[in-house]
CSV table of C-alpha atoms in Angstrom, one decimal:
chain,number,residue,atom,x,y,z
A,1,UNK,CA,36.0,62.2,4.3
A,2,UNK,CA,33.0,60.1,5.4
A,3,UNK,CA,30.9,59.0,2.1
A,4,UNK,CA,26.6,60.1,1.7
A,5,UNK,CA,24.6,57.3,2.4
A,6,UNK,CA,22.0,58.9,0.8
A,7,UNK,CA,23.9,59.3,-2.1
A,8,UNK,CA,25.1,55.4,-1.9
A,9,UNK,CA,21.4,54.3,-1.9
A,10,UNK,CA,20.6,56.7,-4.5
A,11,UNK,CA,23.2,55.2,-7.0
A,12,UNK,CA,22.6,51.7,-5.9
A,13,UNK,CA,18.4,52.1,-6.6
A,14,UNK,CA,19.3,53.5,-9.8
A,15,UNK,CA,21.8,50.7,-11.1
A,16,UNK,CA,18.7,48.2,-9.5
A,17,UNK,CA,16.3,50.4,-11.8
A,18,UNK,CA,18.0,50.2,-14.5
A,19,UNK,CA,19.0,46.8,-14.7
A,20,UNK,CA,15.1,45.6,-13.8
A,21,UNK,CA,13.8,47.8,-17.0
A,22,UNK,CA,16.7,46.5,-19.3
A,23,UNK,CA,14.7,43.0,-18.8
A,24,UNK,CA,11.9,43.7,-21.1
A,25,UNK,CA,8.6,41.8,-20.5
A,26,UNK,CA,7.8,39.6,-23.3
A,27,UNK,CA,4.3,39.4,-24.8
A,28,UNK,CA,1.8,36.7,-25.8
A,29,UNK,CA,2.2,35.1,-28.7
A,30,UNK,CA,6.2,36.5,-29.3
A,31,UNK,CA,8.5,34.2,-31.0
A,32,UNK,CA,12.2,34.5,-29.0
A,33,UNK,CA,14.8,32.2,-29.6
A,34,UNK,CA,16.4,31.2,-26.0
A,35,UNK,CA,18.6,29.0,-24.1
A,36,UNK,CA,18.1,26.0,-22.5
A,37,UNK,CA,18.8,26.0,-18.9
A,38,UNK,CA,17.9,22.8,-17.2
A,39,UNK,CA,15.5,19.8,-18.0
A,40,UNK,CA,13.5,18.8,-14.9
A,41,UNK,CA,11.5,15.5,-14.9
A,42,UNK,CA,8.0,18.0,-15.2
A,43,UNK,CA,9.4,21.4,-16.9
A,44,UNK,CA,12.3,22.6,-19.2
A,45,UNK,CA,13.4,26.1,-18.2
A,46,UNK,CA,14.2,28.3,-21.2
A,47,UNK,CA,16.3,31.6,-20.7
A,48,UNK,CA,14.8,34.1,-23.1
A,49,UNK,CA,16.6,37.3,-21.5
A,50,UNK,CA,13.0,38.6,-19.8
A,51,UNK,CA,12.9,39.4,-15.8
A,52,UNK,CA,12.7,35.8,-15.5
A,53,UNK,CA,13.6,32.1,-16.9
A,54,UNK,CA,10.4,30.5,-18.9
A,55,UNK,CA,9.0,27.2,-18.6
A,56,UNK,CA,7.9,24.5,-21.0
A,57,UNK,CA,6.2,21.5,-20.3
A,58,UNK,CA,8.3,18.5,-20.2
A,59,UNK,CA,5.2,16.5,-21.5
A,60,UNK,CA,5.1,19.0,-24.8
A,61,UNK,CA,8.4,17.7,-25.5
A,62,UNK,CA,7.8,14.3,-24.9
A,63,UNK,CA,5.2,14.2,-27.8
A,64,UNK,CA,8.0,15.6,-30.1
A,65,UNK,CA,9.8,13.3,-32.9
A,66,UNK,CA,12.5,11.5,-31.8
A,67,UNK,CA,14.5,13.6,-33.8
A,68,UNK,CA,13.4,17.3,-32.5
A,69,UNK,CA,13.8,15.5,-28.6
A,70,UNK,CA,17.6,15.3,-29.5
A,71,UNK,CA,17.8,19.1,-29.4
A,72,UNK,CA,16.6,19.5,-26.3
A,73,UNK,CA,20.3,19.3,-24.1
A,74,UNK,CA,21.5,21.8,-21.6
A,75,UNK,CA,23.0,25.3,-23.4
A,76,UNK,CA,21.1,24.1,-26.9
A,77,UNK,CA,19.3,27.1,-28.2
A,78,UNK,CA,15.6,26.5,-29.0
A,79,UNK,CA,12.8,28.9,-30.6
A,80,UNK,CA,9.8,29.2,-28.5
A,81,UNK,CA,6.6,30.9,-28.4
A,82,UNK,CA,5.1,32.7,-25.3
A,83,UNK,CA,2.1,31.9,-24.6
A,84,UNK,CA,1.6,34.0,-21.7
A,85,UNK,CA,3.9,36.1,-20.4
A,86,UNK,CA,2.6,35.6,-16.6
A,87,UNK,CA,1.4,32.5,-15.6
A,88,UNK,CA,-0.3,30.7,-12.0
A,89,UNK,CA,3.0,31.7,-10.3
A,90,UNK,CA,3.9,34.0,-12.1
A,91,UNK,CA,6.1,32.2,-14.8
A,92,UNK,CA,6.2,32.7,-18.3
A,93,UNK,CA,4.7,30.0,-20.2
A,94,UNK,CA,6.6,29.1,-23.3
A,95,UNK,CA,5.3,26.5,-26.4
A,96,UNK,CA,7.5,24.7,-28.4
A,97,UNK,CA,4.8,23.1,-30.6
A,98,UNK,CA,3.0,26.4,-31.3
A,99,UNK,CA,6.7,28.2,-32.5
A,100,UNK,CA,7.1,24.8,-34.7
A,101,UNK,CA,3.6,25.1,-35.6
A,102,UNK,CA,3.8,28.5,-37.0
A,103,UNK,CA,7.3,28.3,-38.4
A,104,UNK,CA,6.2,25.2,-40.5
A,105,UNK,CA,3.1,27.0,-41.8
A,106,UNK,CA,4.9,29.8,-42.9
A,107,UNK,CA,7.0,27.3,-45.0
A,108,UNK,CA,4.1,26.1,-46.1
A,109,UNK,CA,3.1,29.0,-47.1
A,110,UNK,CA,6.2,29.7,-49.2
A,111,UNK,CA,6.2,26.7,-50.9
A,112,UNK,CA,2.6,26.9,-52.1
A,113,UNK,CA,3.6,30.3,-53.5
A,114,UNK,CA,6.5,28.7,-54.9
A,115,UNK,CA,5.6,25.1,-55.8
A,116,UNK,CA,9.0,24.3,-55.5
A,117,UNK,CA,8.7,20.1,-54.7
A,118,UNK,CA,9.9,18.8,-51.2
A,119,UNK,CA,10.0,15.3,-49.9
A,120,UNK,CA,8.0,14.4,-47.8
A,121,UNK,CA,7.5,11.1,-45.7
A,122,UNK,CA,4.7,9.1,-45.4
A,123,UNK,CA,3.4,7.9,-42.3
A,124,UNK,CA,0.0,6.4,-43.0
A,125,UNK,CA,-2.5,6.1,-45.8
A,126,UNK,CA,-6.1,5.6,-45.2
A,127,UNK,CA,-8.9,4.9,-48.4
A,128,UNK,CA,-8.5,8.8,-49.0
A,129,UNK,CA,-5.0,9.0,-49.7
A,130,UNK,CA,-1.6,9.0,-48.1
A,131,UNK,CA,-0.8,11.2,-45.0
A,132,UNK,CA,2.1,12.5,-44.4
A,133,UNK,CA,3.9,15.7,-42.5
A,134,UNK,CA,5.7,18.6,-43.2
A,135,UNK,CA,7.8,19.2,-40.2
A,136,UNK,CA,5.8,19.4,-37.3
A,137,UNK,CA,2.2,19.1,-40.1
A,138,UNK,CA,0.6,17.1,-40.8
A,139,UNK,CA,-0.8,16.7,-44.0
A,140,UNK,CA,-2.9,14.8,-46.9
A,141,UNK,CA,-2.2,13.6,-50.4
A,142,UNK,CA,-5.7,12.6,-51.9
A,143,UNK,CA,-6.2,9.7,-53.6
A,144,UNK,CA,-6.8,11.9,-57.0
A,145,UNK,CA,-3.3,13.5,-56.4
A,146,UNK,CA,-1.4,10.2,-56.3
A,147,UNK,CA,-0.4,7.9,-59.3
A,148,UNK,CA,-3.1,5.5,-59.9
A,149,UNK,CA,-2.2,2.0,-59.0
A,150,UNK,CA,-0.7,-0.5,-61.1
A,151,UNK,CA,-3.7,-3.2,-62.3
A,152,UNK,CA,-2.2,-5.9,-60.5
A,153,UNK,CA,-2.3,-4.1,-57.4
A,154,UNK,CA,-5.2,-3.8,-54.6
A,155,UNK,CA,-5.4,0.1,-54.1
A,156,UNK,CA,-4.4,-0.9,-50.0
A,157,UNK,CA,-1.2,-2.5,-51.2
A,158,UNK,CA,0.2,0.0,-53.7
A,159,UNK,CA,-0.7,2.6,-50.8
A,160,UNK,CA,1.0,0.6,-48.3
A,161,UNK,CA,4.1,0.5,-50.6
A,162,UNK,CA,4.5,4.6,-49.8
A,163,UNK,CA,4.9,4.1,-46.0
A,164,UNK,CA,7.8,4.5,-44.6
A,165,UNK,CA,9.4,6.0,-47.8
A,166,UNK,CA,9.8,9.9,-48.1
A,167,UNK,CA,8.0,11.1,-51.7
A,168,UNK,CA,8.4,14.2,-54.1
A,169,UNK,CA,5.6,16.6,-53.5
A,170,UNK,CA,4.2,20.2,-53.7
A,171,UNK,CA,1.9,22.1,-51.7
A,172,UNK,CA,-1.9,22.1,-53.3
A,173,UNK,CA,-3.9,24.1,-50.0
A,174,UNK,CA,-2.9,25.7,-46.7
A,175,UNK,CA,-5.7,26.7,-44.7
A,176,UNK,CA,-4.4,27.6,-41.2
A,177,UNK,CA,-8.3,27.9,-39.7
A,178,UNK,CA,-9.5,25.1,-40.3
A,179,UNK,CA,-5.7,22.9,-39.8
A,180,UNK,CA,-5.5,22.0,-43.4
A,181,UNK,CA,-3.0,21.0,-45.6
A,182,UNK,CA,-3.0,19.3,-48.7
A,183,UNK,CA,-0.4,17.9,-50.8
A,184,UNK,CA,0.1,16.9,-54.4
A,185,UNK,CA,2.1,14.1,-55.7
A,186,UNK,CA,0.9,13.8,-59.0
A,187,UNK,CA,3.0,16.0,-61.1
A,188,UNK,CA,6.5,15.1,-59.4
A,189,UNK,CA,5.3,11.3,-59.2
A,190,UNK,CA,4.8,11.5,-63.1
A,191,UNK,CA,8.3,12.7,-63.6
A,192,UNK,CA,10.1,10.1,-61.4
A,193,UNK,CA,8.1,7.3,-62.8
A,194,UNK,CA,9.6,8.4,-66.1
A,195,UNK,CA,13.2,9.0,-64.6
A,196,UNK,CA,12.7,5.3,-63.4
A,197,UNK,CA,10.9,4.0,-66.4
A,198,UNK,CA,13.7,5.1,-68.7
A,199,UNK,CA,16.6,3.8,-66.2
A,200,UNK,CA,14.7,0.7,-66.5
A,201,UNK,CA,14.7,0.5,-70.2
A,202,UNK,CA,18.2,1.2,-70.3
A,203,UNK,CA,19.2,-2.2,-67.8
A,204,UNK,CA,17.1,-4.5,-70.1
A,205,UNK,CA,19.3,-6.2,-72.3
A,206,UNK,CA,18.3,-8.3,-75.3
A,207,UNK,CA,18.7,-12.1,-75.1
A,208,UNK,CA,18.6,-11.6,-71.3
A,209,UNK,CA,15.8,-13.5,-69.1
A,210,UNK,CA,13.6,-11.7,-66.3
A,211,UNK,CA,11.1,-12.6,-64.4
A,212,UNK,CA,8.1,-10.1,-63.6
A,213,UNK,CA,4.4,-10.2,-63.0
A,214,UNK,CA,2.1,-9.9,-65.0
A,215,UNK,CA,0.2,-6.5,-65.4
A,216,UNK,CA,-2.6,-6.6,-67.8
A,217,UNK,CA,-3.7,-9.6,-70.3
A,218,UNK,CA,-5.2,-8.5,-73.4
A,219,UNK,CA,-6.0,-11.0,-76.3
A,220,UNK,CA,-3.6,-10.5,-78.1
A,221,UNK,CA,-0.7,-10.9,-75.7
A,222,UNK,CA,0.3,-10.5,-71.8
A,223,UNK,CA,1.8,-7.5,-70.4
A,224,UNK,CA,4.7,-7.8,-67.7
A,225,UNK,CA,6.0,-6.0,-65.3
A,226,UNK,CA,10.2,-5.7,-65.5
A,227,UNK,CA,10.9,-3.3,-62.9
A,228,UNK,CA,9.4,0.1,-63.6
A,229,UNK,CA,9.4,-1.0,-67.4
A,230,UNK,CA,6.9,-3.3,-69.5
A,231,UNK,CA,7.0,-5.4,-71.9
A,232,UNK,CA,4.9,-7.5,-74.2
A,233,UNK,CA,4.5,-11.4,-75.1
A,234,UNK,CA,3.1,-11.5,-78.2
A,235,UNK,CA,0.1,-14.5,-78.4
A,236,UNK,CA,2.4,-16.0,-81.4
A,237,UNK,CA,5.4,-16.1,-78.3
A,238,UNK,CA,3.5,-17.2,-75.1
A,239,UNK,CA,3.6,-21.0,-76.0
A,240,UNK,CA,4.6,-23.6,-79.3
A,241,UNK,CA,1.0,-24.6,-78.6
A,242,UNK,CA,-1.7,-22.8,-79.9
A,243,UNK,CA,-3.4,-20.8,-77.0
A,244,UNK,CA,-7.1,-19.4,-77.8
A,245,UNK,CA,-7.7,-17.6,-74.6
A,246,UNK,CA,-4.6,-16.2,-72.5
A,247,UNK,CA,-7.2,-15.1,-69.6
A,248,UNK,CA,-8.1,-19.0,-69.2
A,249,UNK,CA,-4.4,-19.5,-69.6
A,250,UNK,CA,-2.9,-16.6,-66.5
A,251,UNK,CA,-4.0,-14.2,-64.2
A,252,UNK,CA,-2.9,-10.4,-63.4
A,253,UNK,CA,-0.4,-10.6,-60.6
A,254,UNK,CA,1.4,-14.0,-61.5
A,255,UNK,CA,4.9,-14.1,-61.7
A,256,UNK,CA,6.6,-15.5,-65.3
A,257,UNK,CA,10.0,-15.5,-66.7
A,258,UNK,CA,10.5,-13.9,-69.9
A,259,UNK,CA,13.3,-14.0,-72.7
A,260,UNK,CA,13.4,-11.0,-74.1
A,261,UNK,CA,13.8,-10.8,-77.7
A,262,UNK,CA,13.9,-7.1,-78.8
A,263,UNK,CA,14.2,-3.5,-77.3
A,264,UNK,CA,13.4,-0.9,-79.7
A,265,UNK,CA,14.9,2.5,-78.0
A,266,UNK,CA,13.3,4.8,-80.9
A,267,UNK,CA,9.6,3.5,-79.8
A,268,UNK,CA,10.9,2.6,-76.1
A,269,UNK,CA,8.9,-1.2,-76.8
A,270,UNK,CA,10.1,-4.2,-75.1
A,271,UNK,CA,9.2,-7.8,-77.3
A,272,UNK,CA,9.5,-10.7,-75.2
A,273,UNK,CA,9.2,-14.9,-75.4
A,274,UNK,CA,7.9,-17.5,-73.2
A,275,UNK,CA,8.1,-20.1,-75.5
A,276,UNK,CA,11.9,-19.0,-76.6
A,277,UNK,CA,12.7,-20.3,-72.7
A,278,UNK,CA,11.3,-24.1,-74.2
A,279,UNK,CA,13.3,-26.7,-76.6
A,280,UNK,CA,11.5,-26.0,-80.1
A,281,UNK,CA,9.1,-28.7,-80.4
A,282,UNK,CA,9.5,-28.5,-84.4
A,283,UNK,CA,13.1,-28.8,-85.0
A,284,UNK,CA,12.8,-32.5,-83.7
A,285,UNK,CA,9.1,-33.7,-84.6
A,286,UNK,CA,9.9,-36.2,-87.3
A,287,UNK,CA,11.3,-37.6,-84.0
A,288,UNK,CA,8.5,-38.6,-82.8
A,289,UNK,CA,6.0,-38.0,-85.1
A,290,UNK,CA,5.0,-39.4,-89.1
A,291,UNK,CA,2.6,-40.0,-91.5
A,292,UNK,CA,0.4,-41.9,-90.7
A,293,UNK,CA,1.0,-42.9,-87.3
A,294,UNK,CA,-2.0,-43.2,-84.5
A,295,UNK,CA,-2.3,-40.4,-81.9
A,296,UNK,CA,-4.6,-39.8,-78.9
A,297,UNK,CA,-5.7,-36.0,-78.8
A,298,UNK,CA,-8.1,-33.8,-77.4
A,299,UNK,CA,-10.4,-32.1,-78.8
A,300,UNK,CA,-9.6,-28.3,-77.8
A,301,UNK,CA,-11.8,-26.5,-80.3
A,302,UNK,CA,-14.7,-26.7,-83.0
A,303,UNK,CA,-14.9,-24.3,-85.9
A,304,UNK,CA,-17.6,-24.5,-89.0
A,305,UNK,CA,-14.1,-25.9,-90.6
A,306,UNK,CA,-13.1,-28.3,-88.4
A,307,UNK,CA,-11.8,-29.3,-85.1
A,308,UNK,CA,-8.7,-28.7,-83.4
A,309,UNK,CA,-7.1,-31.1,-81.2
A,310,UNK,CA,-4.4,-30.9,-78.9
A,311,UNK,CA,-1.6,-34.2,-79.2
A,312,UNK,CA,-1.1,-36.2,-76.2
A,313,UNK,CA,2.5,-36.5,-75.2
A,314,UNK,CA,5.4,-34.8,-74.7
A,315,UNK,CA,5.2,-31.6,-76.7
A,316,UNK,CA,1.4,-31.2,-77.1
A,317,UNK,CA,1.4,-29.6,-80.0
A,318,UNK,CA,-1.9,-29.1,-82.5
A,319,UNK,CA,-3.3,-30.5,-84.9
A,320,UNK,CA,-6.5,-29.5,-87.0
A,321,UNK,CA,-9.0,-32.2,-88.0
A,322,UNK,CA,-10.8,-30.8,-90.7
A,323,UNK,CA,-14.9,-31.1,-91.3
A,324,UNK,CA,-13.9,-33.7,-94.0
A,325,UNK,CA,-11.9,-35.8,-92.3
A,326,UNK,CA,-14.1,-36.3,-89.4
A,327,UNK,CA,-16.5,-39.0,-90.5
A,328,UNK,CA,-17.1,-41.3,-94.3
A,329,UNK,CA,-20.6,-39.6,-94.3
A,330,UNK,CA,-21.7,-36.1,-94.9
A,331,UNK,CA,-21.9,-33.8,-92.0
A,332,UNK,CA,-23.1,-30.0,-91.8
A,333,UNK,CA,-21.4,-29.5,-88.4
A,334,UNK,CA,-18.2,-31.0,-86.3
A,335,UNK,CA,-20.4,-30.8,-83.3
A,336,UNK,CA,-22.5,-33.7,-84.7
A,337,UNK,CA,-19.1,-36.1,-84.4
A,338,UNK,CA,-16.8,-33.9,-81.8
A,339,UNK,CA,-17.3,-32.3,-78.2
A,340,UNK,CA,-14.6,-30.1,-76.8
A,341,UNK,CA,-12.3,-31.3,-73.9
A,342,UNK,CA,-12.9,-35.2,-75.2
A,343,UNK,CA,-10.3,-37.7,-75.9
A,344,UNK,CA,-10.4,-39.7,-79.0
A,345,UNK,CA,-7.9,-41.3,-81.2
A,346,UNK,CA,-6.8,-39.5,-84.5
A,347,UNK,CA,-4.1,-40.4,-87.3
A,348,UNK,CA,-1.5,-38.0,-88.4
A,349,UNK,CA,-2.1,-37.5,-92.8
A,350,UNK,CA,0.2,-34.4,-93.0
A,351,UNK,CA,3.4,-32.8,-91.4
A,352,UNK,CA,4.3,-29.5,-92.6
A,353,UNK,CA,7.6,-28.1,-90.6
A,354,UNK,CA,7.8,-25.4,-92.7
A,355,UNK,CA,4.2,-23.9,-92.0
A,356,UNK,CA,4.2,-25.4,-88.7
A,357,UNK,CA,0.9,-27.4,-89.2
A,358,UNK,CA,-0.5,-30.8,-88.3
A,359,UNK,CA,-3.2,-32.8,-89.9
A,360,UNK,CA,-5.3,-35.3,-88.3
A,361,UNK,CA,-7.7,-37.5,-89.4
A,362,UNK,CA,-10.6,-39.7,-87.6
A,363,UNK,CA,-11.9,-41.3,-90.5
A,364,UNK,CA,-9.2,-42.6,-91.6
A,365,UNK,CA,-8.2,-44.3,-88.2
A,366,UNK,CA,-9.3,-47.3,-89.4
A,367,UNK,CA,-8.6,-47.2,-93.0
A,368,UNK,CA,-6.6,-50.3,-94.9
A,369,UNK,CA,-4.4,-47.4,-96.1
A,370,UNK,CA,-2.2,-47.9,-93.3
A,371,UNK,CA,-3.0,-51.6,-92.5
A,372,UNK,CA,0.5,-52.6,-92.7
A,373,UNK,CA,1.6,-49.8,-91.4
A,374,UNK,CA,-0.6,-50.5,-88.0
A,375,UNK,CA,0.4,-53.8,-87.5
A,376,UNK,CA,4.1,-53.0,-86.9
A,377,UNK,CA,3.2,-51.1,-84.5
A,378,UNK,CA,1.5,-53.4,-82.8
A,379,UNK,CA,3.0,-54.3,-79.4
């Protein structure tokens, strides 16, 4: 029995039409998941289950991050968006960048609504703040939403430290129409700094020696950074010698070695010392100085009741020349006899080791009371 040719042709046509219409035609702007079929120098062919394979410009792939580019391997599944369902040559034109951007905008809006922090890799900075990314989207963190720079660092140097690092941030503003994504790191940085500060505080040991930069100078002492936590070197612990002006002796940013005197956990205060790293000259002062000795001194400061003078020598201790010991005659002010930064010969008339004080005299330099002692000391 022969086959009805017309029936066979009709059946074939019916199957063809069913198969053809089963391959849907995608719409412009539609998101699709597809499988990479092949990769050429110019394009990436992707099967999205349509009447024909979609075409993705290879140049678009090359503009992606190295991490995303590694996903473009034959057989891998990726998400794309349809740019146009029929290009110049009838092909379906696809875009992965737009698909990534749309996905990232949706994620940004979700993060804005939830307030959930995320880690953002900082790619650069400008005078206004830090630059980063959320997936394929460029993001900006204004300076007003970054923890202020330490006083010893320039703003640019401070911002440079974040480049290449991941910073915990939150989404502050999302504006697709202006392609604007604003992040804030203020709260997350504050929490991170607090955690780092607590960890650093717990690591500081009494009696240990550390080196750190001076971050602030006050009249009463030096503040030193010990790796996330600050300690204070009180003026009285800076030197065994008298220092009247710390600003003239130190600069913010200078590295300084310090000795930890005390760690007060309750008040979170750390007391430091510089002078404890050096021998206490007062412990052996009687081996080097004695009452009646003539010494060379430099006038360091003049006050209404006298002049302070630094003993020139190994220890450079400071003594006081009372106004009554400046001259045999009556004077109204020490300026009449001595000037700052000048060197003179003085006589030690008092050494008080308990009070750590040295009394000096100019008028007794030629006193007959010390004549025999002076003769013994002649070369």
